[in-house]
Coordinates of C-alpha atoms and ligand atoms in Angstrom, one line a residue:
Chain P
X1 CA 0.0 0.0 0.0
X2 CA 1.1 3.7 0.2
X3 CA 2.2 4.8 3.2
X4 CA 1.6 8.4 4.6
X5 CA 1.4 10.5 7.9
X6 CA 0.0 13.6 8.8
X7 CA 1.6 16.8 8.3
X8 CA 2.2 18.8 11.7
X9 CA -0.8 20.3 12.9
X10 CA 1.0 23.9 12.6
X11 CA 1.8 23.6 8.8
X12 CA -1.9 22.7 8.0
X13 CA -3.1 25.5 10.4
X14 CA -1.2 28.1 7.9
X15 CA -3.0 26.2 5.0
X16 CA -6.2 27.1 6.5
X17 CA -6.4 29.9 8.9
X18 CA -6.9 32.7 6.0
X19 CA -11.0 30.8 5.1
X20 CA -13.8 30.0 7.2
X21 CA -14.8 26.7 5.4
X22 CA -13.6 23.5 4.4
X23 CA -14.3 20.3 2.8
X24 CA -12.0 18.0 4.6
X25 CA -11.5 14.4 2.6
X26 CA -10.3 11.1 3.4
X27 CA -10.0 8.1 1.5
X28 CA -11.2 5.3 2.5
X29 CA -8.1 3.0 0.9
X30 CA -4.6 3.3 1.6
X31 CA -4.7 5.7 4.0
X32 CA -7.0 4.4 6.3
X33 CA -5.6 1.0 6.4
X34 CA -1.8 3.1 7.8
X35 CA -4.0 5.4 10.1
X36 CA -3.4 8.2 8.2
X37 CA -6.8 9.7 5.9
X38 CA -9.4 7.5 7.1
X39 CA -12.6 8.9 8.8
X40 CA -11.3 8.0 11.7
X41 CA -8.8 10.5 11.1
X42 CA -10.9 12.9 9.2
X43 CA -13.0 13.2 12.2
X44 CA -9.8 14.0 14.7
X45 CA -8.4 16.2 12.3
X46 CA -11.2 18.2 12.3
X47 CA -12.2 18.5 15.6
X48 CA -8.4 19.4 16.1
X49 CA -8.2 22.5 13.6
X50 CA -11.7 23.8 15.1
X51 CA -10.0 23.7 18.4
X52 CA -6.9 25.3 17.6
X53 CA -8.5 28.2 15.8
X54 CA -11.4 28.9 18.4
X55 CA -8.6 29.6 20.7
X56 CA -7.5 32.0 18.0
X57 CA -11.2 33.9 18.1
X58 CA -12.3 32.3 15.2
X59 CA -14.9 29.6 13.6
X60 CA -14.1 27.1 10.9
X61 CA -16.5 25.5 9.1
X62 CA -15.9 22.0 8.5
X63 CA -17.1 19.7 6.0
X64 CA -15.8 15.8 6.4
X65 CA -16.3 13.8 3.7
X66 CA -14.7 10.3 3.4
X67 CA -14.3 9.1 -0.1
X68 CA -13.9 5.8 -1.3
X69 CA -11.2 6.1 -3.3
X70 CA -9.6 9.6 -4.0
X71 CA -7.2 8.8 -6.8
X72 CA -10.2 6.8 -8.8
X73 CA -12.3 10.4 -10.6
X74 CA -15.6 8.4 -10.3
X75 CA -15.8 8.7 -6.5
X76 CA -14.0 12.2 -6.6
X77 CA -16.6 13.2 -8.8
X78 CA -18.8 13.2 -5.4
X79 CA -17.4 16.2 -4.0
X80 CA -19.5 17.9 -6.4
X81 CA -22.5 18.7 -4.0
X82 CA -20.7 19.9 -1.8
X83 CA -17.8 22.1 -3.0
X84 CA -19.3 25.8 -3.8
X85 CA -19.4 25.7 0.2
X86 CA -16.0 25.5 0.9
X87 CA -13.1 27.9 0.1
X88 CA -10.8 25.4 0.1
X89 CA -10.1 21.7 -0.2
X90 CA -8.2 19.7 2.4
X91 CA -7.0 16.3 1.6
X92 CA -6.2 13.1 3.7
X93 CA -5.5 11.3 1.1
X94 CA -2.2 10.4 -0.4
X95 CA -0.3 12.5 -3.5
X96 CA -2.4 10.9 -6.3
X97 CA -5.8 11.3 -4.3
X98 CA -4.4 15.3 -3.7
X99 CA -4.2 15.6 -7.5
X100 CA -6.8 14.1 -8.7
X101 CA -8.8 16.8 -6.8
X102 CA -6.8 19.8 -8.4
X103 CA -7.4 18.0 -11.8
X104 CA -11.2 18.0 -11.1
X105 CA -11.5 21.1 -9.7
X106 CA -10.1 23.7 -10.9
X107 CA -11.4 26.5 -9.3
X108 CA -10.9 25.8 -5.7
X109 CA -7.0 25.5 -3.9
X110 CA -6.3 21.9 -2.6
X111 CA -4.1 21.5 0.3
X112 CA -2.5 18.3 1.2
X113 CA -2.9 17.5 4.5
X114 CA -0.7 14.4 4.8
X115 CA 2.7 13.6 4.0
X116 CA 2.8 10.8 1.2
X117 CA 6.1 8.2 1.8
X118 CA 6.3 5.3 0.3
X119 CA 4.5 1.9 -0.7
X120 CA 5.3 -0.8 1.8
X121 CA 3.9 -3.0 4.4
X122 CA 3.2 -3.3 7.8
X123 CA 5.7 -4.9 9.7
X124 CA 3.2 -5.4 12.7
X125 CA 0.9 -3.3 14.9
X126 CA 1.9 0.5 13.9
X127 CA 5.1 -0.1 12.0
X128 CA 5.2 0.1 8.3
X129 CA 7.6 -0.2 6.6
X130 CA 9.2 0.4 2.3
X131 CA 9.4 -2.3 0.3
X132 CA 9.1 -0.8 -3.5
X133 CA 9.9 1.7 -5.8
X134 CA 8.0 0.8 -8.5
X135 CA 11.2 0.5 -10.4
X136 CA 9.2 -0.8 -13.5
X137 CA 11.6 -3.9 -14.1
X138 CA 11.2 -6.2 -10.9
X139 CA 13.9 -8.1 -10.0
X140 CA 12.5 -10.1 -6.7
X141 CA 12.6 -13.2 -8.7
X142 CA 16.5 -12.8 -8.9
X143 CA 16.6 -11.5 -5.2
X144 CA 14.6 -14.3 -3.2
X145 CA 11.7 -11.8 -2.9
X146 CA 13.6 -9.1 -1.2
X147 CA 14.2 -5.7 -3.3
X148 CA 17.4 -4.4 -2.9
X149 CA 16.5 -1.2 -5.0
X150 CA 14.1 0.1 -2.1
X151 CA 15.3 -1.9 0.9
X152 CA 19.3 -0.9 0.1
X153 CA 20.5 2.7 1.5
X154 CA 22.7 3.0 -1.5
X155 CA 20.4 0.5 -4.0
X156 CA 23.2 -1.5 -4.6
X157 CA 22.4 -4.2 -6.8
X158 CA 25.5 -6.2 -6.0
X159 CA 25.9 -6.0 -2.7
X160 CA 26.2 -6.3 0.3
X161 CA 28.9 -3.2 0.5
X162 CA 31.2 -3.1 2.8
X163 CA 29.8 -1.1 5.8
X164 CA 27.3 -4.4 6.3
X165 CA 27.9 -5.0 10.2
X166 CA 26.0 -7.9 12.0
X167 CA 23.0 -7.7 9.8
X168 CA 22.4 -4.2 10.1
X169 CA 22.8 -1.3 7.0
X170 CA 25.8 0.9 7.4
X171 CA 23.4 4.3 7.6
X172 CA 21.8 3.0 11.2
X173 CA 21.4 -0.4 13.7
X174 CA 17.7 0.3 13.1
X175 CA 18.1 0.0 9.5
X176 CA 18.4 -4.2 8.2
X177 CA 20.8 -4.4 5.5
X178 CA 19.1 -5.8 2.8
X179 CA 21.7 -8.2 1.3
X180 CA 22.3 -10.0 4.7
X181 CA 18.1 -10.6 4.0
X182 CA 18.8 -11.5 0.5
X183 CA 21.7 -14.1 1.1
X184 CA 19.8 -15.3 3.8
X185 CA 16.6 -16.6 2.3
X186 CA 18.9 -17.5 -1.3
X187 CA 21.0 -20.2 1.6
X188 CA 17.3 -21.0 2.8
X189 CA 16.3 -21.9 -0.9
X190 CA 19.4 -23.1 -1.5
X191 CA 19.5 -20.7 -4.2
X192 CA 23.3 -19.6 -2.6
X193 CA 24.8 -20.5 -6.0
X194 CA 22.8 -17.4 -8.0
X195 CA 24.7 -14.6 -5.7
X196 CA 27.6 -14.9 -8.4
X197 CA 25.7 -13.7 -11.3
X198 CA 26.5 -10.4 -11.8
X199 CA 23.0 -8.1 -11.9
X200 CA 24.2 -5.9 -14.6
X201 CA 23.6 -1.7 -14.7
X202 CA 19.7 -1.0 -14.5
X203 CA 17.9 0.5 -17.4
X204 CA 16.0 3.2 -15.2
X205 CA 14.0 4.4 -18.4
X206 CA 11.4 1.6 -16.6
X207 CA 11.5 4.1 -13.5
X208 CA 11.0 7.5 -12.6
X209 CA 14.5 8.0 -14.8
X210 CA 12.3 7.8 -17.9
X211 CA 10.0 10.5 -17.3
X212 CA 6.1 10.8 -15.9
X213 CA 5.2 6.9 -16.5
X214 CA 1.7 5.9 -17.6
X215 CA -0.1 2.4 -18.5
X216 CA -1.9 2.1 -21.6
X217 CA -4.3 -0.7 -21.3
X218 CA -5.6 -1.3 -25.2
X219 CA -7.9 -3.8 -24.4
X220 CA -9.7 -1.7 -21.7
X221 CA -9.3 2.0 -22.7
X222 CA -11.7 3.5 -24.4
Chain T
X1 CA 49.9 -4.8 -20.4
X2 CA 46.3 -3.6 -20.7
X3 CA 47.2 0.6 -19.6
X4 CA 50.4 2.5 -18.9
X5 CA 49.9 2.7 -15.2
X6 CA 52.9 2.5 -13.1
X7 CA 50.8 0.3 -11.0
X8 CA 50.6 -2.6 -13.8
X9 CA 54.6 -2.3 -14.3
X10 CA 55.0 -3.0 -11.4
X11 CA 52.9 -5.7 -10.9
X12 CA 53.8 -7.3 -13.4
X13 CA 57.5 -7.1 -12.2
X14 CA 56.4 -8.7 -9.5
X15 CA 57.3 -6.9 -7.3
X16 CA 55.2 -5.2 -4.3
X17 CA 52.8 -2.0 -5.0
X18 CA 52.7 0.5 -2.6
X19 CA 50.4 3.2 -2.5
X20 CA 48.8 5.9 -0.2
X21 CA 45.9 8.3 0.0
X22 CA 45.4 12.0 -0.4
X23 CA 42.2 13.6 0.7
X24 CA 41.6 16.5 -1.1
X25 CA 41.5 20.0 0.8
X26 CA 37.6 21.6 1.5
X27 CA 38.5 24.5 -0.7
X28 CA 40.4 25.6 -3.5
X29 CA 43.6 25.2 -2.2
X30 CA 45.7 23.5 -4.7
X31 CA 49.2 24.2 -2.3
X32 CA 47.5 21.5 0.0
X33 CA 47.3 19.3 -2.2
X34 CA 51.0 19.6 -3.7
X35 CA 52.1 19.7 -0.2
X36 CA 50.6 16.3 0.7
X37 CA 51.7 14.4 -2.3
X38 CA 55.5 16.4 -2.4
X39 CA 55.6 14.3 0.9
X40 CA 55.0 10.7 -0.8
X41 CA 57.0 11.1 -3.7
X42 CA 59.8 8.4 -4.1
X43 CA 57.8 6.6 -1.0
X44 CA 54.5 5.1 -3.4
X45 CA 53.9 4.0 -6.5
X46 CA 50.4 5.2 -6.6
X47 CA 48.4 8.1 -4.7
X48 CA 44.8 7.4 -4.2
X49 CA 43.1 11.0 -4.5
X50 CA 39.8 10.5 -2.4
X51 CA 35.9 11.5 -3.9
X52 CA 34.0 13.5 -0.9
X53 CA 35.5 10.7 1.4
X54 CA 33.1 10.5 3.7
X55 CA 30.2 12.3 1.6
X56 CA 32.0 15.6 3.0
X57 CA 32.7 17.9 0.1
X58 CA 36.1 18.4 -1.4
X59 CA 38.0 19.7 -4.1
X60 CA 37.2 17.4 -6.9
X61 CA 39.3 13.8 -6.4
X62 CA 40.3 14.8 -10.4
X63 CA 41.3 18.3 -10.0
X64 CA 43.3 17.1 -7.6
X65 CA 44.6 14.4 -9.6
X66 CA 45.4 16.5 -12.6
X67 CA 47.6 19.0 -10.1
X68 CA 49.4 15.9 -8.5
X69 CA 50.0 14.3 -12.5
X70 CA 51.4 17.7 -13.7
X71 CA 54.2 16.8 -10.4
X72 CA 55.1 14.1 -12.1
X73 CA 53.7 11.9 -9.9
X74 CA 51.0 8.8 -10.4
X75 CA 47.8 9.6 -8.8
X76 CA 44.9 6.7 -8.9
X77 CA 41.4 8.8 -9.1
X78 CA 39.0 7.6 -7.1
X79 CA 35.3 7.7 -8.0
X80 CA 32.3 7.1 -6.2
X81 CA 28.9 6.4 -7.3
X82 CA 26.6 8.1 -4.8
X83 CA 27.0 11.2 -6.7
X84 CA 27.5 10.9 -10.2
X85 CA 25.2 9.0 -12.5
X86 CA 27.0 6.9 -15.5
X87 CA 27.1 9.7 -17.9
X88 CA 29.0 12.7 -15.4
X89 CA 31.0 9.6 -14.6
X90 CA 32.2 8.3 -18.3
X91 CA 32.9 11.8 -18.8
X92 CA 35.1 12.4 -16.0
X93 CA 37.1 9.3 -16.9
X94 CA 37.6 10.7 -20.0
X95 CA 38.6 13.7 -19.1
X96 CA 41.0 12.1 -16.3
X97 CA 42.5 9.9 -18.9
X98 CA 42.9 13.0 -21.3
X99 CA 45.0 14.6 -18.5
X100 CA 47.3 11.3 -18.4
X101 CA 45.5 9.4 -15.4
X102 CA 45.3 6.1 -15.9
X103 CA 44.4 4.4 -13.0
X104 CA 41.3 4.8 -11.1
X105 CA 39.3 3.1 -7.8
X106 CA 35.5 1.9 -8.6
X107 CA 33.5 2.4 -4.9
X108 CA 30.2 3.1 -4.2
X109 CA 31.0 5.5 -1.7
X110 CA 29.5 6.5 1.9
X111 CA 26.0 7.1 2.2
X112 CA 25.2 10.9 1.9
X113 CA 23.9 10.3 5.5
X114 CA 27.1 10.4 7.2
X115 CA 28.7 14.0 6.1
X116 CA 27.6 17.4 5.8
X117 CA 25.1 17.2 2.9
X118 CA 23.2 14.7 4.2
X119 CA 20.4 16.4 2.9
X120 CA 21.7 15.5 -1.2
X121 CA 19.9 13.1 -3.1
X122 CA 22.0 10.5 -3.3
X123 CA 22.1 9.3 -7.2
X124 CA 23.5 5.7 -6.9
X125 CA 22.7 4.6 -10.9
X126 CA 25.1 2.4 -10.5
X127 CA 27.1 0.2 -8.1
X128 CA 30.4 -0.8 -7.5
X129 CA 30.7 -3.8 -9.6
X130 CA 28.7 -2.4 -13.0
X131 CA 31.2 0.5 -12.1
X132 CA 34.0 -1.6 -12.8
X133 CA 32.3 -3.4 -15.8
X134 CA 31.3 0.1 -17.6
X135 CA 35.6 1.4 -17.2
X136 CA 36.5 -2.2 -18.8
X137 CA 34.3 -1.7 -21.7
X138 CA 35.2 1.5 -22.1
X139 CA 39.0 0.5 -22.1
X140 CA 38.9 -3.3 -23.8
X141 CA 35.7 -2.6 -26.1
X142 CA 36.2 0.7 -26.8
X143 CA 32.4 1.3 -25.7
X144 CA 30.3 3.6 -23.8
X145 CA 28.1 2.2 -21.3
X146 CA 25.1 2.8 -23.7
X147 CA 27.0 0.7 -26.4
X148 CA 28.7 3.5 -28.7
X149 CA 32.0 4.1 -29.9
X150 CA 34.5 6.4 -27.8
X151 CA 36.5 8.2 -29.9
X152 CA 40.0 7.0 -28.3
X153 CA 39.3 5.2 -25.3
X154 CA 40.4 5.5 -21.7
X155 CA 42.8 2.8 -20.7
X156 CA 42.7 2.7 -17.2
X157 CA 43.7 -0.1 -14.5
X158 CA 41.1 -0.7 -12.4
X159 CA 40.7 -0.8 -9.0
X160 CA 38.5 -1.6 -6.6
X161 CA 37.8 -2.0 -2.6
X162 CA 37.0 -4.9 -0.6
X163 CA 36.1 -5.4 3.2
X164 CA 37.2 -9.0 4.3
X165 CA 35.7 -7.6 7.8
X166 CA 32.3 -6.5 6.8
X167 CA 29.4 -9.0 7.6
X168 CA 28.3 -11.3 6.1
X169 CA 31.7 -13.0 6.3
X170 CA 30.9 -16.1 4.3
X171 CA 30.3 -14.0 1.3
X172 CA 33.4 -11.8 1.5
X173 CA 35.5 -14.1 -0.9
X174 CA 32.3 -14.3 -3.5
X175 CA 31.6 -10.7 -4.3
X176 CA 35.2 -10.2 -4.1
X177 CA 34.6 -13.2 -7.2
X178 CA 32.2 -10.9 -8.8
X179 CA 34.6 -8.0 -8.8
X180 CA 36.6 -10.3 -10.5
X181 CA 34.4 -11.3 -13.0
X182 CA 33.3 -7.6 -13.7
X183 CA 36.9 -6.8 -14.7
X184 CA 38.8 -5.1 -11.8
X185 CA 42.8 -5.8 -11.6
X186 CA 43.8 -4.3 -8.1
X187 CA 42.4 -4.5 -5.2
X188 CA 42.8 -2.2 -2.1
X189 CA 41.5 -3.5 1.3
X190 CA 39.6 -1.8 4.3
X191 CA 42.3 -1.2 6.9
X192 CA 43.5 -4.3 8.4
X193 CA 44.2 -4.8 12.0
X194 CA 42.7 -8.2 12.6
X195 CA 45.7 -9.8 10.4
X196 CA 44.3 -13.4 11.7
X197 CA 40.7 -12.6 10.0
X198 CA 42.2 -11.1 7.3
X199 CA 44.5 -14.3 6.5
X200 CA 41.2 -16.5 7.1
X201 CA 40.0 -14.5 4.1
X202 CA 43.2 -14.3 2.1
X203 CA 43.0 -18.3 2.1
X204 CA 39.4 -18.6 1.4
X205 CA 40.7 -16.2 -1.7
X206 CA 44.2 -18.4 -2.6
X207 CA 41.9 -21.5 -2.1
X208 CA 39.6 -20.2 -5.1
X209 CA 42.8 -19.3 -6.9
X210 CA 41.3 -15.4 -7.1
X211 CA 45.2 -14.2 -6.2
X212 CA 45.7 -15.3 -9.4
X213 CA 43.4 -13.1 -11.2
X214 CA 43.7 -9.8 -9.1
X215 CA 46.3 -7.9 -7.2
X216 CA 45.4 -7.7 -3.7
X217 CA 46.7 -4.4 -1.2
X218 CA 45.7 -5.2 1.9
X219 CA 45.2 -1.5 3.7
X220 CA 47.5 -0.5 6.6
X221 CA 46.2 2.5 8.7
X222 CA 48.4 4.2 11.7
X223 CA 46.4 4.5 14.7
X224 CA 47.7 7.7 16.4
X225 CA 46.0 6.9 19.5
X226 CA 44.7 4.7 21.8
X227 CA 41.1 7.2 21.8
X228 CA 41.5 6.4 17.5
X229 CA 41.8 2.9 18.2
X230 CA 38.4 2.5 20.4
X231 CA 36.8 4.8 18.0
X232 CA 37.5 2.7 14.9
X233 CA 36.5 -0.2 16.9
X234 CA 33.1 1.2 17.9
X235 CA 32.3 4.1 15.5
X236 CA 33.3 2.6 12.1
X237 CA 30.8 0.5 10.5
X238 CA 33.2 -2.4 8.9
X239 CA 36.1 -1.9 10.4
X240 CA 37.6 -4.6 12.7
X241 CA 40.1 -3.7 15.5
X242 CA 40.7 -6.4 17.9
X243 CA 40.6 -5.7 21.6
X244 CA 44.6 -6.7 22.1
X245 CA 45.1 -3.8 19.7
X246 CA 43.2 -1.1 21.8
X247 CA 44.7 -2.3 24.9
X248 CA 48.3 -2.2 23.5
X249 CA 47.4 1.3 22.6
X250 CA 45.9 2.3 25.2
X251 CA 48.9 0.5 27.9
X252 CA 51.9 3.0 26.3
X253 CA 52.0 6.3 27.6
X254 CA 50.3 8.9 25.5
X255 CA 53.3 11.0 24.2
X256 CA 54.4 7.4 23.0
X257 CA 50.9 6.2 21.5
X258 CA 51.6 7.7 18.2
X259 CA 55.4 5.9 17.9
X260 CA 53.0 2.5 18.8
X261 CA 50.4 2.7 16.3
X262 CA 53.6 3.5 13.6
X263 CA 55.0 0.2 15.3
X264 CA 52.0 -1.8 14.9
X265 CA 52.1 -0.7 11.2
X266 CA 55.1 -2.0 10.7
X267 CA 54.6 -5.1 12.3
X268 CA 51.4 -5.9 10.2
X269 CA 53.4 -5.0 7.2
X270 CA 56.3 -7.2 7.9
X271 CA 53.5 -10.3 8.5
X272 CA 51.3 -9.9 6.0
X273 CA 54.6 -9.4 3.1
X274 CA 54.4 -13.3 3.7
X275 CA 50.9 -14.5 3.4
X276 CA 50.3 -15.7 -0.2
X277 CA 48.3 -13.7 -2.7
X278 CA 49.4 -10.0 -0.9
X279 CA 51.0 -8.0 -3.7
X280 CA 51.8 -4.6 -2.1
X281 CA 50.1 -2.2 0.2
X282 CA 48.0 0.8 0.6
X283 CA 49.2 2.7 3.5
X284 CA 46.5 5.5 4.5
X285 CA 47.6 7.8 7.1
X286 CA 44.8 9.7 7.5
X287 CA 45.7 13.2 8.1
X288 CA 48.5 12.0 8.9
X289 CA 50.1 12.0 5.5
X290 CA 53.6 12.8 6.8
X291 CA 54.2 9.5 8.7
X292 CA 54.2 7.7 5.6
X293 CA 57.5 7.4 4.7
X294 CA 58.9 6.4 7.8
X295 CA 56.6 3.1 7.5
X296 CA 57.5 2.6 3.7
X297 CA 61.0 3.0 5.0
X298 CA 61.2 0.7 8.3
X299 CA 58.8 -2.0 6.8
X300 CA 61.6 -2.5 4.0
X301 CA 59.7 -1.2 1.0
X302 CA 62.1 1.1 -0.2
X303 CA 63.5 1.5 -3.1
X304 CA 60.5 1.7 -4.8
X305 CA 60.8 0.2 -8.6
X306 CA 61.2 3.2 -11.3
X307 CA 60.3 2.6 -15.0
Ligands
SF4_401 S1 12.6 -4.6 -8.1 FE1 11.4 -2.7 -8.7 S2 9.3 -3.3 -8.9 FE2 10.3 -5.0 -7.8 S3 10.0 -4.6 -5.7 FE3 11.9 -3.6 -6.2 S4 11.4 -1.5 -6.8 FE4 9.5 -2.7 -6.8
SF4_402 S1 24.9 -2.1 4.5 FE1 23.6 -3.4 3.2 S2 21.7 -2.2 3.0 FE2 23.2 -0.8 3.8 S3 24.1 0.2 1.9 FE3 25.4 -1.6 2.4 S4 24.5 -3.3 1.2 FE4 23.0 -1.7 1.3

């Protein structure tokens, strides 16, 4: 999933402190499964920014609306009833969900209200965790199912480098190093024999390298 | 011989390699940088000019290269990959070999996260060991990575790092095999003060016959003291001081620490000359660049070979 958390309650505060009504949006995806944009969070957030700006002599009117999916345009299209009453638009969802409003509507500012980090997984209760950059090319079946481009501080394809110390990355002891994982599961597999094979220089036109990406589905565009 | 480096002469001589380390100066101070390698001269074969060591910014490892080659002396340009994609690296190399350097070190270099940018992006297209395949094409194919022609192509003799005391230890001997394979002829070693590990490794190496196919430097580092010492052993992820070593450190006087960690030099020098497969040194004295001829000297490694 993507990952995200909120933005400090300060920086949003400056988003919204200049209007007097919002329409406040989650998403009921992602978001809500990292406890970031759900309406769980819609509903603190709000209650939160109300707070803070009564204290500052003032009312904010707050419309929450938790959408099913904010990146998908069908379900942002629901905003529609309710968006000539707000002066802005505040979003809990993540990056795409944020501009997928701005595309829609045009007329209104959009304001992100989360910090979007990465796709990953939960590692257990509260902890998630990066597990790919979308690097367009997967390699996992090479790596016994570990990716070394997002789990590797310095994405080393060949590693481990030499700063590996008892299992742990040379940036931080909090940080695995993702070629003692690799080797690891290849001995479990008894795969050990691949680790020679020289993974040769990355074609990053698959990534980000190659410019805004899109898919083209012939058979189900219209 | 597959470049004109002085390093291959001598090599091929047989004959032991020894070479140093020059960390460029944090500003444009080319005087630094004469004065460092003015001391080394007649002592080394080869002077290893650092890339932002560290991830700290410096003058440019090949500005300072070109002003230690126009002293007539052999510097060996190191590259990193954490801050140059494949392109800003092929043309440096270029350029390098244009100025007459013909020997170069492939590393991936320190994450961005230890030195004073650790705010840069860190580019990392490549990593060490498609580093060293991209400078052999370039030198035995003639080839850019992308698959054209260079116009007169840089012949340099490759180099590369290795860590026999980085983790996982069972797999120090393969990727050095994969450096192998990707085309690198020397190899310079992290600093070694565990000299039993380090022969564990050097066999596991000789037992593959990998001595045969690449000249190996183990890396001999002065500890000036016995504070150094414990640092390295806490602080420094990879490095491997044994405890013996601290405590002899740390058990001289501290006027006299420095004379001991010169000592200890030696001595590593004087045991490792015999284990099979070592072909030379690389002596860094960090910031320390001075005491370098008195270990070349005392650990019997002079007069260096002249072609
Ligand atoms: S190899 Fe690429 S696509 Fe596969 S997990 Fe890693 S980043 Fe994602
Ligand atoms: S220690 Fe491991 S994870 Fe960290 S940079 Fe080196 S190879 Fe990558």
């Amino acid at each position: 999933m993507i990952t995200a958390e909120r933005k400090p309650m300060e920086e949003i505060l400056e988003f919204v402190r200049p209007y007097s009504r919002i329409l406040l949006v989650g998403c009921n995806e992602c978001v809500t499964v990292c406890a970031a944009g759900g309406r769980k969070e819609v509903g603190i957030l709000s209650a939160g920014l109300q707070m803070a700006l009564m204290k500052e002599g003032k009312t904010l009117d707050v419309k929450e609306v938790t959408l099913e999916r904010q990146c998908d345009p069908e379900y942002v299209e629901e905003l529609v009833t309710y968006i000539d009453q707000a002066d802005i638009i505040l979003s809990m969802a993540c990056g795409c969900g944020v501009q997928e409003i701005a595309r829609r509507y045009k007329e209104k500012p959009v304001y992100p209200a989360l910090n979007t980090k990465f796709m990953g997984a939960s590692e257990r209760q509260g902890i998630w965790a990066e597990r790919c950059q979308g690097c367009g090319d997967c390699l996992l079946g090479i790596t016994g199912g570990i990716c070394p481009i997002a789990r590797c501080s310095k994405r080393i394809m060949n590693g481990p480098c030499g700063g590996s110390t008892q299992g742990k990355c040379e940036i931080s002891s909090d940080v695995d190093c993702v070629w003692q994982l690799i080797w690891d599961r290849l001995k479990a597999l008894g795969m050990e024999n691949r680790y020679e094979d020289i993974m040769a220089a990355k074609d990053w036109r698959s990534s980000r390298d190659g410019g805004p990406r899109k898919i083209i589905r012939e058979d189900l565009a219209e | 011989m597959k470049t004109e480096s002085n390093i291959e002469k001598i090599l091929a001589s047989g004959q032991l390699v020894v070479t140093s380390e020059c960390g460029p100066p944090r500003g444009a101070v080319p005087e630094k940088v004469k004065e460092k390698a003015e001391m080394l001269r007649g002592y080394v074969d080869g002077i290893n000019v650092t890339d932002n060591q560290t991830a700290m910014v410096r003058m440019s490892s090949l500005a300072a290269c070109i002003i230690i080659k126009q002293m007539g002396l052999d510097p060996i340009l190191q590259m990193v990959t954490r801050d140059r994609n494949r392109l800003a690296m092929q043309s440096d190399i270029i350029g390098a070999y244009a100025h007459g350097i013909n020997t170069m070190l492939c590393l991936s270099g320190d994450h961005p996260h230890f030195g004073d940018h650790p705010m840069a992006a860190n580019v990392y297209d490549l990593d060490s060991i498609q580093f060293i395949q991209m400078v052999k094409k370039m030198r035995d194919e003639g080839k850019f990575q992308g698959g054209e022609d260079i116009d007169t192509p840089p012949k340099m003799f490759i180099g590369a790092a290795a860590n026999p005391f980085a983790d996982p230890f069972e797999l120090r001997v393969a990727r050095l095999a994969k450096k192998i394979k990707a085309g690198v002829d020397f190899i310079q070693t992290q600093c070694v003060y565990n000299l039993d590990k380090f022969e564990t490794w050097m066999k596991g190496v000789c037992d593959r016959g990998l001595h045969e196919k690449v000249a190996i430097l183990p890396g001999i580092t002065p500890m000036k003291t016995a504070g150094m010492a414990r640092y390295m052993k806490n602080k420094v992820p990879g490095m491997d001081v044994p405890d013996e070593l601290v405590k002899r450190m740390a058990g001289v006087p501290k006027e006299k620490q420095a004379e001991e960690g010169i000592k200890i030099s030696i001595e590593a020098i004087e045991r490792l000359k015999e284990v099979e497969g070592v072909r030379g040194f690389h002596i860094m004295a960090i910031e320390w660049e001075q005491k370098v001829p008195e270990i070349v000297e005392k650990a019997g490694l002079l007069p260096r070979p002249q072609f």
